[in-house]
Amino acid sequence: MDYKIILPLKIRELTIAKAYRYIEAIQSYPGNWPLIIITGNIEGLSWDQLLEGITPLPTTYGALCFPELYLDDELLIAILRERLSEEVVSGIIKAINRGEEIHRLVPYSLLKDIEQRIPEILAGVDFEAFIPLRKEVKKLDEITKNIDIIDDIKLFKVGAFPVEPKTIERDLDRAYHVGEYLADLERTFNEVEEEELDILRVGGFVKAGMKLTDLEEELQCLLDRIPARRLTLMFTRVIL
């Protein structure tokens, strides 16, 4: 299999839930990447808002990120009931059902407890894979046929800063911890020249019990159908 997340195998063999701490450590890294990727309407957004984003996981074909987490409702409510009265919990449930965000509804101390227990209560995640191409792809719907995890696909051009995966793998081999690895990647990507690339972005939802290696296999099925370029990308992914 050629599509790999460029992380140690012991992490890639974990489920998404069990790998959550590693994923969060990477995605929360405030990297000074040479590229910002935004999909959606940016009209009216401030420059500060445009700089708020996540750092993706480097892969042998582009990059991969998990922009949205979904918690198990029953397990979340059970945690709330450990610390709050039934009346308060009932009010929070109603507010969540109206679309309000949980971090605005519960005390900070309880929110920190929930964050610590996310690996236990994570139900699923949205994923996005950004794959560089040798040439533009036609008939986008056909290339994702029978790949059930993909429900969104887009093609765009961007001035990117690609790096050979072997270089990234060397950075990984030299690093002793995630922070050092990301700092090395930051230096590496800020030393390369810009190149205009066709990028295929695919997205979808997967359960938290899926192993990262299983997700790699699903994305390999897509790679087998497209003219992908074996280049790693890193950027700030702004989520609107």
mmCIF file of C-alpha atoms in Angstrom:
data_model
loop_
_atom_site.group_PDB
_atom_site.id
_atom_site.type_symbol
_atom_site.label_atom_id
_atom_site.label_comp_id
_atom_site.label_asym_id
_atom_site.label_seq_id
_atom_site.Cartn_x
_atom_site.Cartn_y
_atom_site.Cartn_z
ATOM 1 C CA MET A 1 0.000 0.000 0.000
ATOM 2 C CA ASP A 2 1.409 3.365 -1.043
ATOM 3 C CA TYR A 3 -0.947 5.791 0.730
ATOM 4 C CA LYS A 4 0.314 6.268 4.271
ATOM 5 C CA ILE A 5 0.024 8.777 7.049
ATOM 6 C CA ILE A 6 3.630 9.700 7.821
ATOM 7 C CA LEU A 7 3.535 8.768 11.486
ATOM 8 C CA PRO A 8 4.989 5.780 13.366
ATOM 9 C CA LEU A 9 3.280 2.464 12.599
ATOM 10 C CA LYS A 10 2.314 2.019 16.263
ATOM 11 C CA ILE A 11 0.131 5.141 15.942
ATOM 12 C CA ARG A 12 -1.262 4.267 12.520
ATOM 13 C CA GLU A 13 -2.404 0.886 13.838
ATOM 14 C CA LEU A 14 -4.543 2.551 16.518
ATOM 15 C CA THR A 15 -8.213 3.335 16.125
ATOM 16 C CA ILE A 16 -9.039 6.981 15.535
ATOM 17 C CA ALA A 17 -10.380 7.174 19.091
ATOM 18 C CA LYS A 18 -7.198 5.761 20.603
ATOM 19 C CA ALA A 19 -5.031 7.923 18.333
ATOM 20 C CA TYR A 20 -7.017 11.031 19.271
ATOM 21 C CA ARG A 21 -4.283 12.520 21.500
ATOM 22 C CA TYR A 22 -1.739 12.290 18.684
ATOM 23 C CA ILE A 23 -4.193 13.692 16.139
ATOM 24 C CA GLU A 24 -5.110 16.574 18.428
ATOM 25 C CA ALA A 25 -1.446 17.347 19.147
ATOM 26 C CA ILE A 26 -0.795 17.717 15.421
ATOM 27 C CA GLN A 27 -3.985 19.534 14.474
ATOM 28 C CA SER A 28 -3.617 22.083 17.279
ATOM 29 C CA TYR A 29 -0.013 22.887 16.328
ATOM 30 C CA PRO A 30 0.165 26.602 15.403
ATOM 31 C CA GLY A 31 2.456 26.080 12.454
ATOM 32 C CA ASN A 32 3.690 28.885 10.243
ATOM 33 C CA TRP A 33 2.920 26.967 7.054
ATOM 34 C CA PRO A 34 3.468 28.666 3.682
ATOM 35 C CA LEU A 35 -0.056 27.805 2.484
ATOM 36 C CA ILE A 36 -3.556 28.445 3.840
ATOM 37 C CA ILE A 37 -6.451 26.417 2.420
ATOM 38 C CA ILE A 38 -9.989 27.699 2.831
ATOM 39 C CA THR A 39 -13.118 26.302 1.223
ATOM 40 C CA GLY A 40 -16.249 28.370 1.552
ATOM 41 C CA ASN A 41 -17.228 32.016 1.552
ATOM 42 C CA ILE A 42 -14.602 34.183 3.272
ATOM 43 C CA GLU A 43 -16.385 37.473 2.705
ATOM 44 C CA GLY A 44 -16.567 39.485 5.905
ATOM 45 C CA LEU A 45 -13.985 37.425 7.789
ATOM 46 C CA SER A 46 -11.125 39.190 9.557
ATOM 47 C CA TRP A 47 -7.479 38.351 8.884
ATOM 48 C CA ASP A 48 -7.232 36.854 12.391
ATOM 49 C CA GLN A 49 -10.116 34.503 11.587
ATOM 50 C CA LEU A 50 -8.408 33.447 8.373
ATOM 51 C CA LEU A 51 -5.296 32.499 10.331
ATOM 52 C CA GLU A 52 -7.213 30.266 12.744
ATOM 53 C CA GLY A 53 -7.110 26.721 11.508
ATOM 54 C CA ILE A 54 -5.761 23.237 11.994
ATOM 55 C CA THR A 55 -2.544 21.582 10.923
ATOM 56 C CA PRO A 56 -3.159 18.381 8.919
ATOM 57 C CA LEU A 57 -1.396 15.048 9.196
ATOM 58 C CA PRO A 58 1.267 14.602 6.492
ATOM 59 C CA THR A 59 0.697 11.716 4.092
ATOM 60 C CA THR A 60 2.582 10.196 1.183
ATOM 61 C CA TYR A 61 -0.036 11.747 -1.112
ATOM 62 C CA GLY A 62 -0.887 15.179 0.228
ATOM 63 C CA ALA A 63 -2.339 15.606 3.695
ATOM 64 C CA LEU A 64 -5.214 14.392 5.864
ATOM 65 C CA CYS A 65 -7.207 16.120 8.579
ATOM 66 C CA PHE A 66 -10.188 15.566 10.844
ATOM 67 C CA PRO A 67 -12.075 18.875 10.992
ATOM 68 C CA GLU A 68 -15.063 17.742 13.051
ATOM 69 C CA LEU A 69 -15.528 15.363 15.984
ATOM 70 C CA TYR A 70 -18.794 13.718 17.011
ATOM 71 C CA LEU A 71 -19.292 12.499 20.565
ATOM 72 C CA ASP A 72 -21.518 9.630 21.632
ATOM 73 C CA ASP A 73 -24.652 11.347 22.970
ATOM 74 C CA GLU A 74 -25.447 8.734 25.607
ATOM 75 C CA LEU A 75 -21.909 8.637 26.980
ATOM 76 C CA LEU A 76 -21.715 12.428 26.998
ATOM 77 C CA ILE A 77 -24.989 12.720 28.902
ATOM 78 C CA ALA A 78 -23.755 10.129 31.399
ATOM 79 C CA ILE A 79 -20.701 12.316 32.104
ATOM 80 C CA LEU A 80 -22.914 15.376 32.548
ATOM 81 C CA ARG A 81 -25.107 13.485 35.013
ATOM 82 C CA GLU A 82 -22.058 12.624 37.111
ATOM 83 C CA ARG A 83 -21.528 16.307 37.878
ATOM 84 C CA LEU A 84 -24.785 18.178 37.252
ATOM 85 C CA SER A 85 -28.382 17.972 38.408
ATOM 86 C CA GLU A 86 -30.976 16.314 36.192
ATOM 87 C CA GLU A 87 -32.674 19.676 35.661
ATOM 88 C CA VAL A 88 -29.467 21.277 34.399
ATOM 89 C CA VAL A 89 -28.658 18.272 32.207
ATOM 90 C CA SER A 90 -32.145 18.400 30.706
ATOM 91 C CA GLY A 91 -31.643 22.065 29.829
ATOM 92 C CA ILE A 92 -28.273 21.336 28.208
ATOM 93 C CA ILE A 93 -29.774 18.515 26.134
ATOM 94 C CA LYS A 94 -32.521 20.809 24.859
ATOM 95 C CA ALA A 95 -29.972 23.492 23.968
ATOM 96 C CA ILE A 96 -27.785 20.984 22.098
ATOM 97 C CA ASN A 97 -30.844 19.795 20.177
ATOM 98 C CA ARG A 98 -31.432 23.417 19.153
ATOM 99 C CA GLY A 99 -27.953 23.477 17.675
ATOM 100 C CA GLU A 100 -26.038 25.242 20.436
ATOM 101 C CA GLU A 101 -22.422 24.207 21.006
ATOM 102 C CA ILE A 102 -21.634 22.272 24.150
ATOM 103 C CA HIS A 103 -18.603 24.369 25.090
ATOM 104 C CA ARG A 104 -20.965 27.317 25.579
ATOM 105 C CA LEU A 105 -23.300 25.353 27.838
ATOM 106 C CA VAL A 106 -21.227 23.628 30.514
ATOM 107 C CA PRO A 107 -18.841 24.948 33.193
ATOM 108 C CA TYR A 108 -15.201 25.208 32.146
ATOM 109 C CA SER A 109 -14.056 22.630 34.708
ATOM 110 C CA LEU A 110 -16.533 20.085 33.356
ATOM 111 C CA LEU A 111 -15.592 20.924 29.793
ATOM 112 C CA LYS A 112 -11.962 20.114 30.605
ATOM 113 C CA ASP A 113 -13.091 16.778 32.051
ATOM 114 C CA ILE A 114 -15.029 16.015 28.861
ATOM 115 C CA GLU A 115 -11.995 16.899 26.747
ATOM 116 C CA GLN A 116 -9.845 14.510 28.774
ATOM 117 C CA ARG A 117 -12.352 11.727 28.150
ATOM 118 C CA ILE A 118 -12.872 12.275 24.419
ATOM 119 C CA PRO A 119 -11.096 9.008 23.480
ATOM 120 C CA GLU A 120 -13.745 7.184 25.557
ATOM 121 C CA ILE A 121 -16.777 8.983 24.129
ATOM 122 C CA LEU A 122 -15.747 9.730 20.546
ATOM 123 C CA ALA A 123 -18.306 8.290 18.131
ATOM 124 C CA GLY A 124 -16.927 9.412 14.783
ATOM 125 C CA VAL A 125 -15.110 12.085 12.807
ATOM 126 C CA ASP A 126 -15.297 13.927 9.536
ATOM 127 C CA PHE A 127 -12.149 13.543 7.460
ATOM 128 C CA GLU A 128 -10.637 15.459 4.564
ATOM 129 C CA ALA A 129 -7.884 14.160 2.302
ATOM 130 C CA PHE A 130 -6.070 16.586 0.000
ATOM 131 C CA ILE A 131 -4.382 14.708 -2.850
ATOM 132 C CA PRO A 132 -2.091 16.330 -5.460
ATOM 133 C CA LEU A 133 -2.663 15.231 -9.051
ATOM 134 C CA ARG A 134 -0.507 14.885 -12.154
ATOM 135 C CA LYS A 135 -3.402 16.190 -14.245
ATOM 136 C CA GLU A 136 -6.996 17.269 -13.820
ATOM 137 C CA VAL A 137 -9.521 14.510 -13.171
ATOM 138 C CA LYS A 138 -12.786 14.211 -15.091
ATOM 139 C CA LYS A 139 -16.037 12.538 -13.992
ATOM 140 C CA LEU A 140 -15.485 13.025 -10.270
ATOM 141 C CA ASP A 141 -18.548 11.002 -9.266
ATOM 142 C CA GLU A 142 -17.243 7.909 -11.016
ATOM 143 C CA ILE A 143 -13.865 7.812 -9.281
ATOM 144 C CA THR A 144 -15.477 7.549 -5.837
ATOM 145 C CA LYS A 145 -17.983 4.878 -6.831
ATOM 146 C CA ASN A 146 -18.189 2.067 -4.224
ATOM 147 C CA ILE A 147 -15.912 3.919 -1.792
ATOM 148 C CA ASP A 148 -18.594 4.324 0.836
ATOM 149 C CA ILE A 149 -16.724 6.601 3.222
ATOM 150 C CA ILE A 150 -16.424 9.412 0.645
ATOM 151 C CA ASP A 151 -19.453 11.672 0.288
ATOM 152 C CA ASP A 152 -17.869 14.945 -0.828
ATOM 153 C CA ILE A 153 -15.356 15.636 -3.577
ATOM 154 C CA LYS A 154 -13.893 18.828 -5.033
ATOM 155 C CA LEU A 155 -11.117 19.733 -7.445
ATOM 156 C CA PHE A 156 -9.144 22.976 -7.298
ATOM 157 C CA LYS A 157 -5.842 24.557 -8.300
ATOM 158 C CA VAL A 158 -3.542 26.187 -5.780
ATOM 159 C CA GLY A 159 0.007 27.423 -5.462
ATOM 160 C CA ALA A 160 1.321 24.776 -3.062
ATOM 161 C CA PHE A 161 4.670 23.859 -1.523
ATOM 162 C CA PRO A 162 5.105 20.117 -2.093
ATOM 163 C CA VAL A 163 7.843 17.985 -0.556
ATOM 164 C CA GLU A 164 8.977 14.468 -1.420
ATOM 165 C CA PRO A 165 7.618 11.983 1.157
ATOM 166 C CA LYS A 166 11.110 10.536 1.696
ATOM 167 C CA THR A 167 12.201 13.900 3.082
ATOM 168 C CA ILE A 168 9.267 13.892 5.510
ATOM 169 C CA GLU A 169 10.026 10.323 6.557
ATOM 170 C CA ARG A 170 13.601 11.375 7.375
ATOM 171 C CA ASP A 171 12.234 14.204 9.527
ATOM 172 C CA LEU A 172 10.057 11.650 11.327
ATOM 173 C CA ASP A 173 12.978 9.279 11.905
ATOM 174 C CA ARG A 174 15.080 12.063 13.453
ATOM 175 C CA ALA A 175 12.383 13.394 15.790
ATOM 176 C CA TYR A 176 12.006 12.272 19.405
ATOM 177 C CA HIS A 177 8.490 13.649 19.920
ATOM 178 C CA VAL A 178 5.571 15.167 18.006
ATOM 179 C CA GLY A 179 6.553 18.772 18.697
ATOM 180 C CA GLU A 180 10.059 18.262 17.336
ATOM 181 C CA TYR A 181 8.685 16.479 14.262
ATOM 182 C CA LEU A 182 6.294 19.331 13.479
ATOM 183 C CA ALA A 183 8.968 21.974 14.009
ATOM 184 C CA ASP A 184 11.220 20.102 11.562
ATOM 185 C CA LEU A 185 8.361 19.891 9.062
ATOM 186 C CA GLU A 186 7.753 23.611 9.416
ATOM 187 C CA ARG A 187 11.366 24.351 8.495
ATOM 188 C CA THR A 188 11.271 21.871 5.618
ATOM 189 C CA PHE A 189 8.121 23.275 4.030
ATOM 190 C CA ASN A 190 9.248 26.872 4.367
ATOM 191 C CA GLU A 191 12.372 26.091 2.333
ATOM 192 C CA VAL A 192 10.647 24.750 -0.807
ATOM 193 C CA GLU A 193 9.492 26.652 -3.867
ATOM 194 C CA GLU A 194 5.876 27.221 -4.781
ATOM 195 C CA GLU A 195 4.324 25.069 -7.501
ATOM 196 C CA GLU A 196 0.832 25.263 -8.951
ATOM 197 C CA LEU A 197 -0.944 21.966 -8.386
ATOM 198 C CA ASP A 198 -4.281 20.375 -9.125
ATOM 199 C CA ILE A 199 -5.623 19.172 -5.776
ATOM 200 C CA LEU A 200 -8.391 16.650 -5.244
ATOM 201 C CA ARG A 201 -10.170 17.100 -1.925
ATOM 202 C CA VAL A 202 -12.330 14.235 -0.701
ATOM 203 C CA GLY A 203 -14.279 14.152 2.528
ATOM 204 C CA GLY A 204 -16.627 12.006 4.505
ATOM 205 C CA PHE A 205 -17.455 10.477 7.870
ATOM 206 C CA VAL A 206 -15.880 7.479 9.585
ATOM 207 C CA LYS A 207 -16.512 5.846 12.933
ATOM 208 C CA ALA A 208 -14.035 6.373 15.740
ATOM 209 C CA GLY A 209 -13.440 2.625 15.934
ATOM 210 C CA MET A 210 -11.815 2.588 12.495
ATOM 211 C CA LYS A 211 -8.051 2.114 12.532
ATOM 212 C CA LEU A 212 -5.955 4.711 10.765
ATOM 213 C CA THR A 213 -4.457 1.919 8.658
ATOM 214 C CA ASP A 214 -7.985 0.960 7.540
ATOM 215 C CA LEU A 215 -8.621 4.559 6.524
ATOM 216 C CA GLU A 216 -5.364 4.455 4.568
ATOM 217 C CA GLU A 217 -6.625 1.367 2.720
ATOM 218 C CA GLU A 218 -9.891 3.091 1.811
ATOM 219 C CA LEU A 219 -8.012 6.087 0.430
ATOM 220 C CA GLN A 220 -5.642 3.774 -1.437
ATOM 221 C CA CYS A 221 -8.696 2.492 -3.332
ATOM 222 C CA LEU A 222 -9.240 6.057 -4.511
ATOM 223 C CA LEU A 223 -5.578 6.498 -5.431
ATOM 224 C CA ASP A 224 -5.763 3.415 -7.642
ATOM 225 C CA ARG A 225 -8.291 5.275 -9.821
ATOM 226 C CA ILE A 226 -6.673 8.697 -10.187
ATOM 227 C CA PRO A 227 -3.404 10.196 -11.505
ATOM 228 C CA ALA A 228 -2.110 11.082 -8.046
ATOM 229 C CA ARG A 229 1.324 12.638 -7.468
ATOM 230 C CA ARG A 230 3.411 11.234 -4.643
ATOM 231 C CA LEU A 231 4.015 14.510 -2.835
ATOM 232 C CA THR A 232 3.396 15.572 0.748
ATOM 233 C CA LEU A 233 1.603 18.817 1.557
ATOM 234 C CA MET A 234 1.340 20.826 4.763
ATOM 235 C CA PHE A 235 -0.783 23.920 5.294
ATOM 236 C CA THR A 236 -3.149 25.684 7.629
ATOM 237 C CA ARG A 237 -6.655 24.341 7.037
ATOM 238 C CA VAL A 238 -9.162 27.034 7.922
ATOM 239 C CA ILE A 239 -12.565 25.629 8.881
ATOM 240 C CA LEU A 240 -15.451 28.034 8.281
#
